[in-house]
């Protein structure tokens, strides 16, 4: 490697690329010896982001060739059940990466999915647009999943910040509606400063630990997150819905737990929202009258 210099941070030499592929394989093997099993990995965190911390730039073309000629065959041989995810960066460029890599059949056969982050290039928080890029990516190859692999708030801890929790929920609902199969927070726990971090990159987290007083604080993000993690269980199937209110965000699933239907509804406006919930399985004579207070979230189960 030669750092994060452009256009790519990994030297384009066959011997180095072969050794780098072997490193991935050995990494998986050594962790397995310690009882830690991986199900998959991304090739590089934020391959378009040159940073002063651990980073390495990749282009989609370079990634395609690396997978096709080195990494893919190596992992397929040594760890055939391990899934390889491409990109692992903001969703605005996901479609472009998918077009270039999925269209190459030799590279694509080694790729199981696409990893995305929630950030915007112009703020410390989420990019709450560009969801259409996810549908375009999904439609290129519906056999490949899309997974949200990183989200967090930057610029340190804000205790009790309701908006940060709202943004979590909004992004999760939107991602799920646009074919994403899961969503990961970058940090479950951080200290009161938003670390530790070796480059002073202070962030926020759902749980803040007060080390000095040996206590912890549950942030609004924690509770917003729980509406999804507690009830939308593994193996759930997303259901379609219709609504005529753009400030009412909804996602709904049929879960494997007694065939329960789980609906998560979020009101993102400053006024209460009242709506009637119908299920076409039961006809128009059966409905539930639901009220969501301003800037609130509610989970419905039946």
CSV table of C-alpha atoms in Angstrom, one decimal:
chain,number,residue,atom,x,y,z
A,1,UNK,CA,0.0,0.0,0.0
A,2,UNK,CA,1.0,3.6,-0.4
A,3,UNK,CA,-1.5,5.2,1.9
A,4,UNK,CA,-4.7,6.9,0.7
A,5,UNK,CA,-3.2,8.6,-2.4
A,6,UNK,CA,-5.2,8.8,-5.6
A,7,UNK,CA,-6.3,7.2,-7.8
A,8,UNK,CA,-6.0,4.1,-5.7
A,9,UNK,CA,-4.2,3.3,-2.5
A,10,UNK,CA,-3.3,-0.3,-3.3
A,11,UNK,CA,-0.3,-0.8,-5.6
A,12,UNK,CA,-1.3,-2.5,-8.8
A,13,UNK,CA,1.2,-5.3,-8.7
A,14,UNK,CA,0.1,-8.9,-9.0
A,15,UNK,CA,2.3,-10.2,-6.2
A,16,UNK,CA,0.9,-7.6,-3.8
A,17,UNK,CA,-2.7,-8.2,-4.8
A,18,UNK,CA,-2.3,-11.9,-4.4
A,19,UNK,CA,-0.8,-11.4,-1.0
A,20,UNK,CA,-3.5,-9.0,0.0
A,21,UNK,CA,-6.2,-11.6,-1.0
A,22,UNK,CA,-4.4,-14.2,1.1
A,23,UNK,CA,-4.4,-11.8,4.1
A,24,UNK,CA,-8.3,-11.7,4.0
A,25,UNK,CA,-8.4,-15.4,4.0
A,26,UNK,CA,-5.9,-15.8,6.8
A,27,UNK,CA,-7.7,-13.2,8.9
A,28,UNK,CA,-10.9,-15.2,8.7
A,29,UNK,CA,-9.1,-18.5,9.4
A,30,UNK,CA,-7.3,-17.1,12.5
A,31,UNK,CA,-10.5,-15.7,14.0
A,32,UNK,CA,-12.2,-19.0,13.4
A,33,UNK,CA,-9.5,-20.7,15.4
A,34,UNK,CA,-10.5,-18.5,18.4
A,35,UNK,CA,-14.2,-19.4,18.0
A,36,UNK,CA,-15.2,-16.2,16.1
A,37,UNK,CA,-17.0,-17.0,12.9
A,38,UNK,CA,-17.6,-14.5,10.1
A,39,UNK,CA,-20.5,-14.7,7.7
A,40,UNK,CA,-19.2,-12.1,5.4
A,41,UNK,CA,-17.1,-9.0,4.9
A,42,UNK,CA,-16.7,-5.8,2.9
A,43,UNK,CA,-13.5,-5.3,0.8
A,44,UNK,CA,-12.7,-1.8,2.0
A,45,UNK,CA,-14.4,0.7,4.3
A,46,UNK,CA,-15.4,3.9,2.4
A,47,UNK,CA,-13.3,3.3,-0.7
A,48,UNK,CA,-13.9,6.8,-2.0
A,49,UNK,CA,-12.8,8.6,1.2
A,50,UNK,CA,-9.1,9.4,1.7
A,51,UNK,CA,-8.6,10.0,5.4
A,52,UNK,CA,-5.8,10.6,7.9
A,53,UNK,CA,-6.8,7.3,9.7
A,54,UNK,CA,-6.7,3.8,8.2
A,55,UNK,CA,-8.0,4.2,4.7
A,56,UNK,CA,-7.4,2.9,1.2
A,57,UNK,CA,-9.0,4.3,-2.0
A,58,UNK,CA,-10.5,2.0,-4.6
A,59,UNK,CA,-12.3,2.7,-7.8
A,60,UNK,CA,-15.2,0.4,-8.9
A,61,UNK,CA,-13.1,-0.7,-11.9
A,62,UNK,CA,-10.2,-1.5,-9.7
A,63,UNK,CA,-12.4,-3.4,-7.2
A,64,UNK,CA,-14.0,-5.3,-10.0
A,65,UNK,CA,-10.6,-6.5,-11.3
A,66,UNK,CA,-9.3,-7.3,-7.8
A,67,UNK,CA,-12.4,-9.4,-7.0
A,68,UNK,CA,-12.3,-11.2,-10.4
A,69,UNK,CA,-8.6,-12.0,-10.5
A,70,UNK,CA,-7.5,-12.3,-6.9
A,71,UNK,CA,-9.9,-12.0,-4.0
A,72,UNK,CA,-12.9,-13.9,-5.3
A,73,UNK,CA,-11.1,-17.1,-6.3
A,74,UNK,CA,-9.2,-17.1,-3.1
A,75,UNK,CA,-12.2,-16.7,-0.8
A,76,UNK,CA,-14.3,-19.2,-2.9
A,77,UNK,CA,-11.5,-21.7,-2.5
A,78,UNK,CA,-10.7,-21.2,1.2
A,79,UNK,CA,-14.0,-20.1,2.6
A,80,UNK,CA,-16.8,-20.9,0.2
A,81,UNK,CA,-19.6,-19.9,2.6
A,82,UNK,CA,-18.3,-16.4,3.3
A,83,UNK,CA,-20.2,-13.6,1.6
A,84,UNK,CA,-18.3,-10.7,-0.2
A,85,UNK,CA,-19.9,-7.3,-0.2
A,86,UNK,CA,-18.8,-4.4,-2.4
A,87,UNK,CA,-18.6,-0.6,-1.9
A,88,UNK,CA,-19.3,0.0,1.8
A,89,UNK,CA,-19.9,3.7,1.3
A,90,UNK,CA,-22.6,6.4,0.8
A,91,UNK,CA,-25.6,5.3,-1.2
A,92,UNK,CA,-25.4,8.1,-3.8
A,93,UNK,CA,-22.8,6.2,-5.7
A,94,UNK,CA,-24.1,2.7,-5.0
A,95,UNK,CA,-25.7,2.3,-8.4
A,96,UNK,CA,-22.6,3.3,-10.3
A,97,UNK,CA,-20.5,0.7,-8.4
A,98,UNK,CA,-23.1,-1.9,-9.0
A,99,UNK,CA,-23.3,-1.2,-12.7
A,100,UNK,CA,-19.6,-1.6,-13.2
A,101,UNK,CA,-19.1,-4.7,-11.0
A,102,UNK,CA,-22.3,-6.6,-11.6
A,103,UNK,CA,-22.0,-6.3,-15.4
A,104,UNK,CA,-18.8,-8.2,-15.3
A,105,UNK,CA,-20.0,-11.8,-15.0
A,106,UNK,CA,-16.6,-13.1,-13.8
A,107,UNK,CA,-16.4,-10.6,-11.0
A,108,UNK,CA,-20.1,-10.6,-10.2
A,109,UNK,CA,-20.3,-14.4,-9.5
A,110,UNK,CA,-18.1,-13.8,-6.4
A,111,UNK,CA,-20.2,-10.9,-5.1
A,112,UNK,CA,-23.1,-11.5,-2.7
A,113,UNK,CA,-24.2,-8.0,-2.0
A,114,UNK,CA,-23.8,-4.3,-1.6
A,115,UNK,CA,-22.9,-2.5,1.6
A,116,UNK,CA,-24.0,1.2,2.1
A,117,UNK,CA,-23.6,4.0,4.7
A,118,UNK,CA,-26.1,6.7,5.5
A,119,UNK,CA,-23.9,9.8,5.4
A,120,UNK,CA,-24.1,12.9,3.4
A,121,UNK,CA,-21.1,14.5,1.8
A,122,UNK,CA,-22.2,17.9,3.1
A,123,UNK,CA,-23.1,17.3,6.8
A,124,UNK,CA,-22.2,15.3,9.9
A,125,UNK,CA,-25.4,13.4,9.8
A,126,UNK,CA,-27.5,11.3,7.4
A,127,UNK,CA,-28.1,11.8,3.7
A,128,UNK,CA,-31.9,11.4,3.7
A,129,UNK,CA,-32.1,11.4,-0.1
A,130,UNK,CA,-30.9,9.2,-2.9
A,131,UNK,CA,-33.0,6.3,-1.9
A,132,UNK,CA,-33.9,5.8,-5.5
A,133,UNK,CA,-30.3,4.7,-6.1
A,134,UNK,CA,-31.1,1.6,-3.9
A,135,UNK,CA,-33.9,0.5,-6.1
A,136,UNK,CA,-31.8,1.0,-9.2
A,137,UNK,CA,-29.1,-1.1,-7.6
A,138,UNK,CA,-31.5,-3.8,-6.5
A,139,UNK,CA,-33.0,-4.1,-9.9
A,140,UNK,CA,-29.6,-4.7,-11.6
A,141,UNK,CA,-29.4,-8.0,-9.8
A,142,UNK,CA,-32.1,-9.0,-7.4
A,143,UNK,CA,-30.1,-12.0,-6.2
A,144,UNK,CA,-27.7,-9.7,-4.4
A,145,UNK,CA,-28.7,-8.1,-1.1
A,146,UNK,CA,-28.1,-4.5,0.1
A,147,UNK,CA,-27.1,-4.1,3.7
A,148,UNK,CA,-26.7,-0.9,5.7
A,149,UNK,CA,-23.3,-1.3,7.4
A,150,UNK,CA,-22.7,2.0,9.0
A,151,UNK,CA,-24.5,4.9,10.5
A,152,UNK,CA,-23.7,7.4,13.3
A,153,UNK,CA,-23.9,11.0,14.2
A,154,UNK,CA,-20.6,13.0,14.2
A,155,UNK,CA,-19.5,16.1,16.1
A,156,UNK,CA,-19.7,14.5,19.5
A,157,UNK,CA,-22.4,13.5,22.0
A,158,UNK,CA,-25.6,15.4,22.3
A,159,UNK,CA,-27.4,14.0,25.4
A,160,UNK,CA,-31.2,13.6,24.9
A,161,UNK,CA,-31.2,14.8,21.3
A,162,UNK,CA,-34.6,13.7,19.9
A,163,UNK,CA,-33.9,14.6,16.3
A,164,UNK,CA,-30.9,12.2,16.1
A,165,UNK,CA,-33.2,9.4,17.1
A,166,UNK,CA,-35.8,10.6,14.6
A,167,UNK,CA,-33.2,10.5,11.9
A,168,UNK,CA,-32.3,6.9,12.8
A,169,UNK,CA,-35.9,5.8,12.4
A,170,UNK,CA,-36.4,7.7,9.2
A,171,UNK,CA,-33.4,6.3,7.5
A,172,UNK,CA,-34.2,2.7,8.7
A,173,UNK,CA,-37.8,2.9,7.4
A,174,UNK,CA,-36.6,4.4,4.1
A,175,UNK,CA,-33.8,1.9,3.6
A,176,UNK,CA,-36.2,-1.0,4.3
A,177,UNK,CA,-38.7,0.4,1.8
A,178,UNK,CA,-36.0,0.6,-0.8
A,179,UNK,CA,-34.8,-3.0,-0.6
A,180,UNK,CA,-32.2,-2.9,2.1
A,181,UNK,CA,-32.2,-6.0,4.3
A,182,UNK,CA,-30.6,-4.7,7.4
A,183,UNK,CA,-29.2,-1.7,9.2
A,184,UNK,CA,-26.2,-1.4,11.5
A,185,UNK,CA,-25.1,1.3,13.9
A,186,UNK,CA,-21.4,2.1,13.9
A,187,UNK,CA,-21.2,2.5,17.7
A,188,UNK,CA,-23.3,0.8,20.3
A,189,UNK,CA,-21.4,2.4,23.2
A,190,UNK,CA,-19.3,5.5,23.5
A,191,UNK,CA,-18.0,7.6,26.4
A,192,UNK,CA,-19.3,11.1,27.3
A,193,UNK,CA,-16.9,12.7,24.9
A,194,UNK,CA,-17.9,10.5,22.0
A,195,UNK,CA,-14.9,8.2,22.0
A,196,UNK,CA,-12.4,6.7,22.4
A,197,UNK,CA,-11.0,7.6,19.0
A,198,UNK,CA,-7.4,7.8,18.0
A,199,UNK,CA,-7.9,10.7,15.6
A,200,UNK,CA,-10.3,12.8,17.7
A,201,UNK,CA,-13.3,11.8,15.6
A,202,UNK,CA,-15.9,12.2,18.3
A,203,UNK,CA,-19.3,10.7,17.6
A,204,UNK,CA,-22.6,9.9,19.2
A,205,UNK,CA,-24.1,6.6,20.1
A,206,UNK,CA,-27.4,5.0,21.4
A,207,UNK,CA,-25.7,4.2,24.8
A,208,UNK,CA,-23.3,6.7,26.4
A,209,UNK,CA,-21.1,5.3,29.2
A,210,UNK,CA,-20.1,7.5,32.1
A,211,UNK,CA,-16.9,5.8,33.0
A,212,UNK,CA,-16.1,7.9,36.1
A,213,UNK,CA,-19.5,7.3,37.7
A,214,UNK,CA,-19.8,3.7,36.4
A,215,UNK,CA,-23.2,4.4,34.8
A,216,UNK,CA,-24.7,4.7,31.4
A,217,UNK,CA,-27.3,6.8,29.6
A,218,UNK,CA,-29.8,5.5,27.1
A,219,UNK,CA,-30.2,8.1,24.3
A,220,UNK,CA,-33.4,8.7,22.2
A,221,UNK,CA,-31.5,6.8,19.4
A,222,UNK,CA,-31.6,3.7,21.6
A,223,UNK,CA,-35.4,3.8,21.9
A,224,UNK,CA,-36.1,4.6,18.3
A,225,UNK,CA,-33.8,1.8,17.3
A,226,UNK,CA,-35.7,-0.6,19.5
A,227,UNK,CA,-38.9,-0.3,17.5
A,228,UNK,CA,-37.2,-2.2,14.8
A,229,UNK,CA,-34.7,-4.5,16.5
A,230,UNK,CA,-37.2,-5.9,19.1
A,231,UNK,CA,-40.0,-6.8,16.7
A,232,UNK,CA,-38.8,-7.2,13.1
A,233,UNK,CA,-37.2,-10.6,13.6
A,234,UNK,CA,-34.9,-12.5,11.3
A,235,UNK,CA,-36.8,-14.1,8.5
A,236,UNK,CA,-39.5,-11.4,8.3
A,237,UNK,CA,-41.0,-10.6,5.0
A,238,UNK,CA,-41.7,-6.9,4.1
A,239,UNK,CA,-45.4,-6.2,3.2
A,240,UNK,CA,-46.6,-3.5,0.8
A,241,UNK,CA,-48.8,-0.6,1.9
A,242,UNK,CA,-50.3,2.6,0.7
A,243,UNK,CA,-50.6,6.0,2.4
A,244,UNK,CA,-51.5,9.5,1.2
A,245,UNK,CA,-49.5,11.4,3.8
A,246,UNK,CA,-45.9,12.0,3.0
A,247,UNK,CA,-45.2,12.9,6.7
A,248,UNK,CA,-46.3,9.5,7.8
A,249,UNK,CA,-43.5,7.0,7.3
A,250,UNK,CA,-44.4,3.3,7.5
A,251,UNK,CA,-42.8,0.0,7.2
A,252,UNK,CA,-44.6,-3.3,7.8
A,253,UNK,CA,-43.5,-7.0,8.0
A,254,UNK,CA,-45.0,-10.4,8.3
A,255,UNK,CA,-42.8,-12.0,11.0
A,256,UNK,CA,-42.1,-15.7,11.6
A,257,UNK,CA,-43.2,-15.3,15.2
A,258,UNK,CA,-46.7,-16.7,15.1
A,259,UNK,CA,-47.2,-15.0,11.7
A,260,UNK,CA,-47.5,-11.6,13.5
A,261,UNK,CA,-47.7,-8.5,11.4
A,262,UNK,CA,-45.4,-5.7,12.7
A,263,UNK,CA,-46.0,-2.1,11.6
A,264,UNK,CA,-43.6,0.7,12.5
A,265,UNK,CA,-45.2,4.1,11.9
A,266,UNK,CA,-43.4,7.5,12.4
A,267,UNK,CA,-44.8,11.0,12.4
A,268,UNK,CA,-42.1,13.4,11.2
A,269,UNK,CA,-44.3,16.6,11.4
A,270,UNK,CA,-45.0,19.0,14.2
A,271,UNK,CA,-48.7,18.2,14.3
A,272,UNK,CA,-50.5,14.9,15.4
A,273,UNK,CA,-51.4,12.5,12.6
A,274,UNK,CA,-54.6,10.4,12.7
A,275,UNK,CA,-55.0,7.6,10.3
A,276,UNK,CA,-57.1,4.5,9.8
A,277,UNK,CA,-55.2,1.2,9.5
A,278,UNK,CA,-56.8,-1.3,7.1
A,279,UNK,CA,-55.6,-4.8,6.3
A,280,UNK,CA,-56.9,-6.1,3.0
A,281,UNK,CA,-56.9,-9.6,4.4
A,282,UNK,CA,-59.9,-8.6,6.6
A,283,UNK,CA,-61.8,-6.3,4.4
A,284,UNK,CA,-62.9,-2.7,4.8
A,285,UNK,CA,-65.2,-3.4,7.8
A,286,UNK,CA,-62.3,-3.9,10.1
A,287,UNK,CA,-59.8,-1.1,10.9
A,288,UNK,CA,-57.9,0.5,13.6
A,289,UNK,CA,-58.0,4.3,14.4
A,290,UNK,CA,-54.4,5.3,15.1
A,291,UNK,CA,-53.1,8.6,16.5
A,292,UNK,CA,-49.4,9.6,16.4
A,293,UNK,CA,-48.3,12.6,18.5
A,294,UNK,CA,-46.0,15.1,16.8
A,295,UNK,CA,-42.5,13.8,16.0
A,296,UNK,CA,-43.2,10.4,17.4
A,297,UNK,CA,-42.9,6.7,16.5
A,298,UNK,CA,-45.2,3.7,17.3
A,299,UNK,CA,-45.1,0.0,16.7
A,300,UNK,CA,-48.3,-1.9,16.1
A,301,UNK,CA,-48.5,-5.7,16.3
A,302,UNK,CA,-51.4,-8.0,15.5
